[in-house]
Amino acid sequence: MNEVLLRSLTPSVLGILVRRGADFAAAEDALQDALVEAIRVWPADLPRDPKGWLVTVAWRRFLDATRADAARRRREDRIDEEPAPGPAPAVDDTLQLYFLCAHPSLTPSSAVALTLRAVGGLTTRQIAQAYLVPEATMAQRISRAKRTVSGVRFDQPGDVATVLRVLYLVFNEGYLGDVDLAAEAIRLTRQLAAAIDHPEVAGLLALMLLHHARRATRTAPDGSLVPLAEQDRSRWDTESIAEGVEILQAALARDRLGEFQAQAAIAALHADAPAAEETDWVQIVEWYDELARLTDSPVVRLNRAVAVGEADGPRAGLAALVALDDSLPRHAAVAAYLYERDGNPATAARLYAEAAQKAPNLAERDHLTRQAARLNARRCR
């Protein structure tokens, strides 16, 4: 009964939040937090005025999120747009907050989600996309994490592995998404590397620098995506590449391989190739094998299929793809690329169009749509 009531109240409450001054996306995010709280509380204590209760709780969530976003933007204003190489300053309160949010009372996944929301400034939708789960699932996870830590003392900071996972996801969202957090993630990882002698911290810093080095070439002036093979490598930041490679080599020499070092090794091989056709794909496949062993991640195996297709031919890549769930994000895009290389433009065009419908952002959707249109136009000639 409560769920029916919630569904009936949702449109009017959302309208009230927007009229009060919340933008639509922020209002939706705040209302979702309020709905999750209502599902928890109402079965035992249904309020006299359910609509008023929802408006009050959602508005408080909106104000909390607005304050957190303002604090994050103030931190961003204090740093340059590009991360400067060299020694890091003393550890600041932001990095300490990352450790405190990674509290031992939370599971690692909940700690990461809570930190991204409370400190990183990401929305529930962005965190859900990073985790490849529905937004409602992530909203519930974050709410449970908030309840778990609401009554505990923050005198037991979390472990380094959880903090690294948070920094990695913040960097990825800043690098790929609609919130520019990449430079802040690099700044904090520099601080962590200066404070802790840990090969995976170094591996993550190297990975960030190597990816950030080609940021300027990832999009065209009109905002469209530029694939790695088509990027102007003369515009890559050679200083960041050199620093990233140096940090990576020192970490690998300690013979304590972790997933961030393996990812950085793959990025270094791409950065080392003067041209796309000179990329050492055989060695990249070997590093993906190591990464798959360390993580057992389907996303890693999907990327490995691309590398296999480059190293051993598209049919070998398609064979590697067969073992993976075709509902995996970007599975259709990878299959489309391999089918095109294998001389099957009809299937490739269909899969590009299918992938465009599932794309997580507008730039990727437009890129995949153009790929499908290109192949369809070629077939019609």
XYZ file of C-alpha atoms in Angstrom:
381
model
C 0.000 0.000 0.000
C 2.832 2.387 0.886
C 4.504 1.810 -2.490
C 1.262 2.668 -4.310
C 0.964 5.828 -2.219
C 4.581 6.774 -2.967
C 4.092 6.359 -6.702
C 0.987 8.557 -6.616
C 2.760 11.316 -4.668
C 6.000 11.343 -6.658
C 4.952 13.686 -9.532
C 3.468 16.374 -7.278
C 6.386 16.303 -4.817
C 8.841 16.582 -7.725
C 6.906 19.595 -9.005
C 7.067 21.283 -5.583
C 10.843 20.805 -5.394
C 11.324 22.304 -8.851
C 9.100 25.278 -7.994
C 11.156 25.859 -4.843
C 14.247 26.296 -6.998
C 15.795 22.843 -7.444
C 16.804 21.937 -10.972
C 15.008 18.875 -12.282
C 17.931 16.418 -12.068
C 18.832 17.473 -8.518
C 15.174 17.313 -7.500
C 14.891 13.768 -8.861
C 18.014 12.714 -6.969
C 16.784 14.249 -3.694
C 13.320 12.755 -4.093
C 14.777 9.310 -4.694
C 16.684 9.532 -1.406
C 13.436 10.548 0.307
C 11.525 7.654 -1.265
C 14.111 5.149 -0.066
C 13.825 6.611 3.441
C 10.024 6.410 3.255
C 10.155 2.743 2.284
C 12.264 2.130 5.392
C 10.268 4.241 7.871
C 6.621 4.243 6.808
C 5.730 0.575 7.441
C 6.282 1.186 11.163
C 5.245 4.853 11.371
C 3.131 6.255 8.530
C 3.107 10.073 8.792
C -0.163 11.984 9.025
C 0.813 14.055 5.993
C 2.788 11.735 3.676
C 3.143 14.373 0.964
C 4.441 16.989 3.392
C 6.831 14.432 4.875
C 8.258 13.626 1.442
C 8.648 17.306 0.540
C 10.473 18.046 3.803
C 12.869 15.098 3.597
C 13.551 15.576 -0.127
C 14.203 19.298 0.323
C 16.694 18.572 3.106
C 18.448 16.052 0.858
C 18.565 18.662 -1.916
C 20.095 21.263 0.424
C 22.678 18.763 1.688
C 23.639 17.856 -1.880
C 23.829 21.525 -2.883
C 26.131 22.324 0.030
C 28.339 19.333 -0.786
C 28.522 20.393 -4.431
C 29.423 23.972 -3.445
C 32.182 22.691 -1.157
C 33.556 20.494 -3.933
C 33.555 23.387 -6.390
C 35.437 25.561 -3.907
C 38.079 22.852 -3.664
C 38.308 22.637 -7.446
C 38.748 26.405 -7.696
C 41.892 26.129 -5.602
C 43.712 23.932 -8.062
C 44.843 24.473 -11.620
C 42.944 22.843 -14.459
C 45.870 20.552 -15.232
C 47.715 18.633 -12.483
C 51.280 19.868 -12.014
C 54.054 17.265 -11.726
C 56.346 17.167 -8.736
C 56.080 16.617 -4.977
C 52.682 16.927 -3.349
C 51.801 19.396 -0.604
C 50.858 18.228 2.870
C 47.808 15.977 3.110
C 44.641 18.074 3.429
C 41.253 17.444 4.991
C 39.774 16.125 1.739
C 41.987 13.035 1.669
C 41.300 12.469 5.357
C 37.569 12.537 4.612
C 38.079 9.822 2.009
C 39.652 7.603 4.651
C 36.976 8.339 7.226
C 34.147 7.559 4.819
C 35.816 4.203 4.097
C 34.819 3.145 7.646
C 35.434 -0.478 8.726
C 31.743 -0.862 9.602
C 30.884 -0.558 5.895
C 31.424 -3.067 3.127
C 33.969 -1.835 0.551
C 31.295 -1.259 -2.094
C 29.115 0.745 0.319
C 32.084 2.776 1.503
C 33.002 3.662 -2.066
C 29.435 4.665 -2.906
C 29.053 6.794 0.221
C 32.361 8.590 -0.335
C 31.592 9.344 -3.966
C 28.247 10.828 -2.915
C 29.307 12.707 0.233
C 32.838 13.847 -0.652
C 33.276 13.379 -4.384
C 30.115 15.288 -5.232
C 28.826 12.691 -7.716
C 25.104 12.094 -8.131
C 23.447 8.763 -7.424
C 22.957 8.308 -11.178
C 26.687 8.790 -11.912
C 27.706 6.353 -9.171
C 25.211 3.772 -10.415
C 26.657 4.046 -13.931
C 30.169 3.510 -12.567
C 29.007 0.382 -10.738
C 26.857 -0.869 -13.645
C 23.756 -1.165 -11.418
C 20.280 0.462 -11.547
C 20.025 3.913 -9.981
C 17.400 2.713 -7.471
C 19.758 -0.032 -6.277
C 22.548 2.473 -5.730
C 20.207 4.876 -3.901
C 19.303 2.099 -1.463
C 22.960 1.173 -1.003
C 23.928 4.751 -0.186
C 21.005 5.154 2.211
C 21.980 1.951 4.037
C 25.576 3.191 4.294
C 24.376 6.498 5.767
C 22.299 4.663 8.365
C 25.190 2.346 9.226
C 27.617 5.160 10.011
C 25.085 7.551 11.549
C 25.752 6.263 15.047
C 29.436 5.321 14.884
C 32.535 7.284 15.830
C 34.843 8.104 12.946
C 38.017 7.140 14.778
C 38.791 4.085 12.637
C 39.747 5.153 9.119
C 39.239 2.730 6.251
C 41.904 0.846 4.367
C 43.993 2.046 1.444
C 42.398 -0.350 -1.068
C 38.943 1.180 -0.556
C 40.276 4.732 -0.814
C 42.095 3.828 -4.036
C 38.859 2.442 -5.475
C 37.084 5.705 -4.661
C 39.820 7.839 -6.210
C 39.785 5.649 -9.327
C 36.033 6.036 -9.797
C 36.188 9.787 -9.147
C 38.899 10.107 -11.793
C 36.911 8.060 -14.293
C 33.790 10.155 -13.794
C 35.804 13.350 -14.120
C 37.580 12.012 -17.202
C 34.585 10.553 -18.990
C 31.513 12.170 -17.494
C 29.910 15.545 -17.067
C 31.682 16.568 -13.839
C 35.339 17.631 -14.015
C 36.928 15.806 -11.092
C 39.954 14.276 -12.821
C 42.464 16.900 -11.694
C 41.207 16.709 -8.097
C 41.555 12.911 -8.126
C 45.143 13.217 -9.392
C 45.952 15.826 -6.753
C 44.678 13.588 -3.944
C 46.430 10.505 -5.333
C 49.700 12.477 -5.435
C 49.206 13.296 -1.769
C 48.503 9.669 -0.950
C 51.588 8.524 -2.886
C 53.713 11.021 -0.969
C 52.344 9.801 2.360
C 52.219 6.022 1.762
C 54.858 3.762 0.215
C 52.491 1.391 -1.600
C 52.963 0.016 -5.156
C 49.240 0.144 -5.967
C 49.049 3.815 -4.970
C 51.912 4.431 -7.388
C 50.178 2.284 -9.996
C 46.984 4.317 -9.729
C 48.869 7.607 -9.985
C 50.719 6.346 -13.079
C 47.440 5.196 -14.636
C 45.795 8.573 -14.047
C 48.736 10.506 -15.507
C 48.916 8.305 -18.612
C 45.193 8.681 -19.317
C 45.164 12.391 -18.506
C 48.072 12.934 -20.907
C 45.790 12.403 -23.901
C 42.727 14.148 -22.561
C 42.992 17.098 -24.962
C 42.759 14.781 -27.967
C 39.804 12.651 -26.862
C 37.187 15.014 -28.294
C 36.941 17.126 -31.452
C 36.131 20.874 -31.317
C 32.437 20.029 -31.811
C 32.499 17.756 -28.741
C 32.392 14.462 -30.673
C 34.502 11.538 -29.475
C 37.822 10.798 -31.179
C 38.794 7.084 -30.955
C 42.275 6.289 -29.668
C 43.507 5.175 -33.094
C 42.513 8.536 -34.625
C 43.884 10.839 -31.921
C 46.653 13.326 -32.766
C 49.511 11.839 -30.747
C 51.655 14.917 -31.253
C 49.272 16.692 -28.870
C 49.641 14.155 -26.071
C 51.291 15.527 -22.924
C 54.749 13.948 -23.102
C 55.771 15.208 -19.643
C 52.827 13.453 -17.997
C 53.555 10.302 -20.018
C 57.206 10.304 -18.981
C 56.284 10.852 -15.326
C 53.638 8.126 -15.436
C 56.012 5.610 -17.027
C 58.748 6.390 -14.492
C 56.358 5.921 -11.565
C 55.022 2.693 -13.086
C 58.469 1.196 -13.679
C 59.447 1.838 -10.054
C 56.219 0.198 -8.848
C 56.578 -2.871 -11.105
C 60.180 -3.356 -9.960
C 58.854 -4.151 -6.471
C 57.180 -7.313 -7.855
C 53.877 -6.755 -6.020
C 51.573 -6.554 -9.013
C 48.066 -5.192 -8.566
C 45.231 -4.246 -10.897
C 46.126 -0.546 -11.130
C 49.711 -1.351 -12.097
C 48.444 -3.752 -14.773
C 46.055 -1.134 -16.152
C 48.844 1.443 -16.141
C 51.090 -0.976 -18.070
C 48.417 -1.241 -20.791
C 48.074 2.551 -20.910
C 51.877 2.894 -21.130
C 52.017 0.550 -24.135
C 49.424 2.704 -25.925
C 51.346 5.858 -25.008
C 54.639 4.345 -26.202
C 53.365 3.632 -29.742
C 54.314 6.456 -32.175
C 51.282 5.505 -34.299
C 48.222 3.325 -33.739
C 49.429 0.668 -36.175
C 52.682 0.322 -34.185
C 50.880 -0.610 -30.947
C 52.278 -3.772 -29.316
C 48.932 -5.596 -29.103
C 50.504 -8.951 -28.241
C 51.986 -7.497 -25.076
C 48.718 -5.699 -24.307
C 46.858 -9.033 -24.474
C 49.378 -10.476 -22.013
C 48.711 -7.617 -19.588
C 44.959 -8.096 -19.980
C 45.478 -11.753 -19.066
C 47.209 -10.611 -15.866
C 44.449 -8.090 -15.187
C 41.726 -10.709 -15.710
C 43.528 -13.015 -13.286
C 43.668 -10.254 -10.670
C 40.102 -8.991 -11.027
C 37.986 -11.651 -12.758
C 36.091 -8.670 -14.209
C 33.803 -9.116 -17.236
C 34.645 -5.554 -18.306
C 38.334 -6.486 -18.380
C 37.526 -9.562 -20.488
C 35.507 -7.369 -22.860
C 38.481 -5.048 -23.354
C 40.708 -8.079 -23.736
C 38.535 -9.264 -26.646
C 39.319 -6.006 -28.475
C 43.035 -6.504 -27.867
C 42.844 -10.121 -29.062
C 41.069 -8.899 -32.211
C 43.923 -6.493 -32.877
C 46.677 -8.993 -32.087
C 45.270 -12.156 -33.697
C 42.572 -10.893 -36.062
C 38.886 -9.976 -35.654
C 37.631 -13.577 -35.676
C 39.819 -14.372 -32.699
C 38.373 -11.318 -30.966
C 34.817 -12.443 -31.751
C 35.636 -15.897 -30.381
C 36.822 -14.300 -27.125
C 33.566 -12.328 -27.039
C 31.372 -15.444 -27.204
C 32.052 -16.368 -23.578
C 30.788 -12.991 -22.318
C 27.228 -11.948 -21.471
C 25.895 -9.859 -24.356
C 24.023 -7.614 -21.881
C 27.365 -6.308 -20.633
C 27.697 -2.533 -21.207
C 29.483 -1.760 -24.496
C 29.363 -5.425 -25.553
C 27.423 -4.496 -28.702
C 29.895 -1.716 -29.551
C 32.866 -4.083 -29.277
C 31.096 -6.721 -31.373
C 30.232 -4.089 -33.995
C 33.876 -3.008 -34.255
C 35.093 -6.598 -34.631
C 32.418 -7.495 -37.190
C 33.327 -4.424 -39.248
C 36.983 -5.415 -39.229
C 35.954 -8.930 -40.258
C 34.198 -7.586 -43.365
C 30.583 -7.820 -42.181
C 29.270 -4.220 -42.416
C 25.573 -5.175 -42.209
C 25.939 -6.871 -38.838
C 28.325 -4.148 -37.665
C 25.864 -1.370 -38.563
C 23.037 -3.129 -36.721
C 25.182 -3.599 -33.631
C 26.441 0.005 -33.692
C 22.815 1.189 -33.729
C 21.971 -1.177 -30.867
C 24.980 0.043 -28.878
C 23.964 3.685 -29.449
C 20.614 3.034 -27.785
C 22.413 1.734 -24.668
C 25.171 4.372 -24.575
C 25.723 5.903 -21.101
C 26.236 9.460 -22.361
C 25.334 11.695 -25.293
C 28.833 11.898 -26.793
C 29.174 8.125 -26.962
C 25.664 7.724 -28.346
C 26.359 10.238 -31.124
C 29.649 8.531 -31.992
C 28.029 5.095 -32.285
C 25.125 6.506 -34.282
C 27.569 8.056 -36.760
C 29.390 4.737 -37.059
C 26.139 2.966 -37.939
C 25.177 5.699 -40.429
C 28.617 5.539 -42.060
C 28.319 1.803 -42.684
C 24.718 2.025 -43.877
C 25.609 4.803 -46.325
C 28.511 2.747 -47.678
C 26.193 -0.228 -48.278
C 23.707 1.952 -50.189
C 26.244 3.188 -52.725
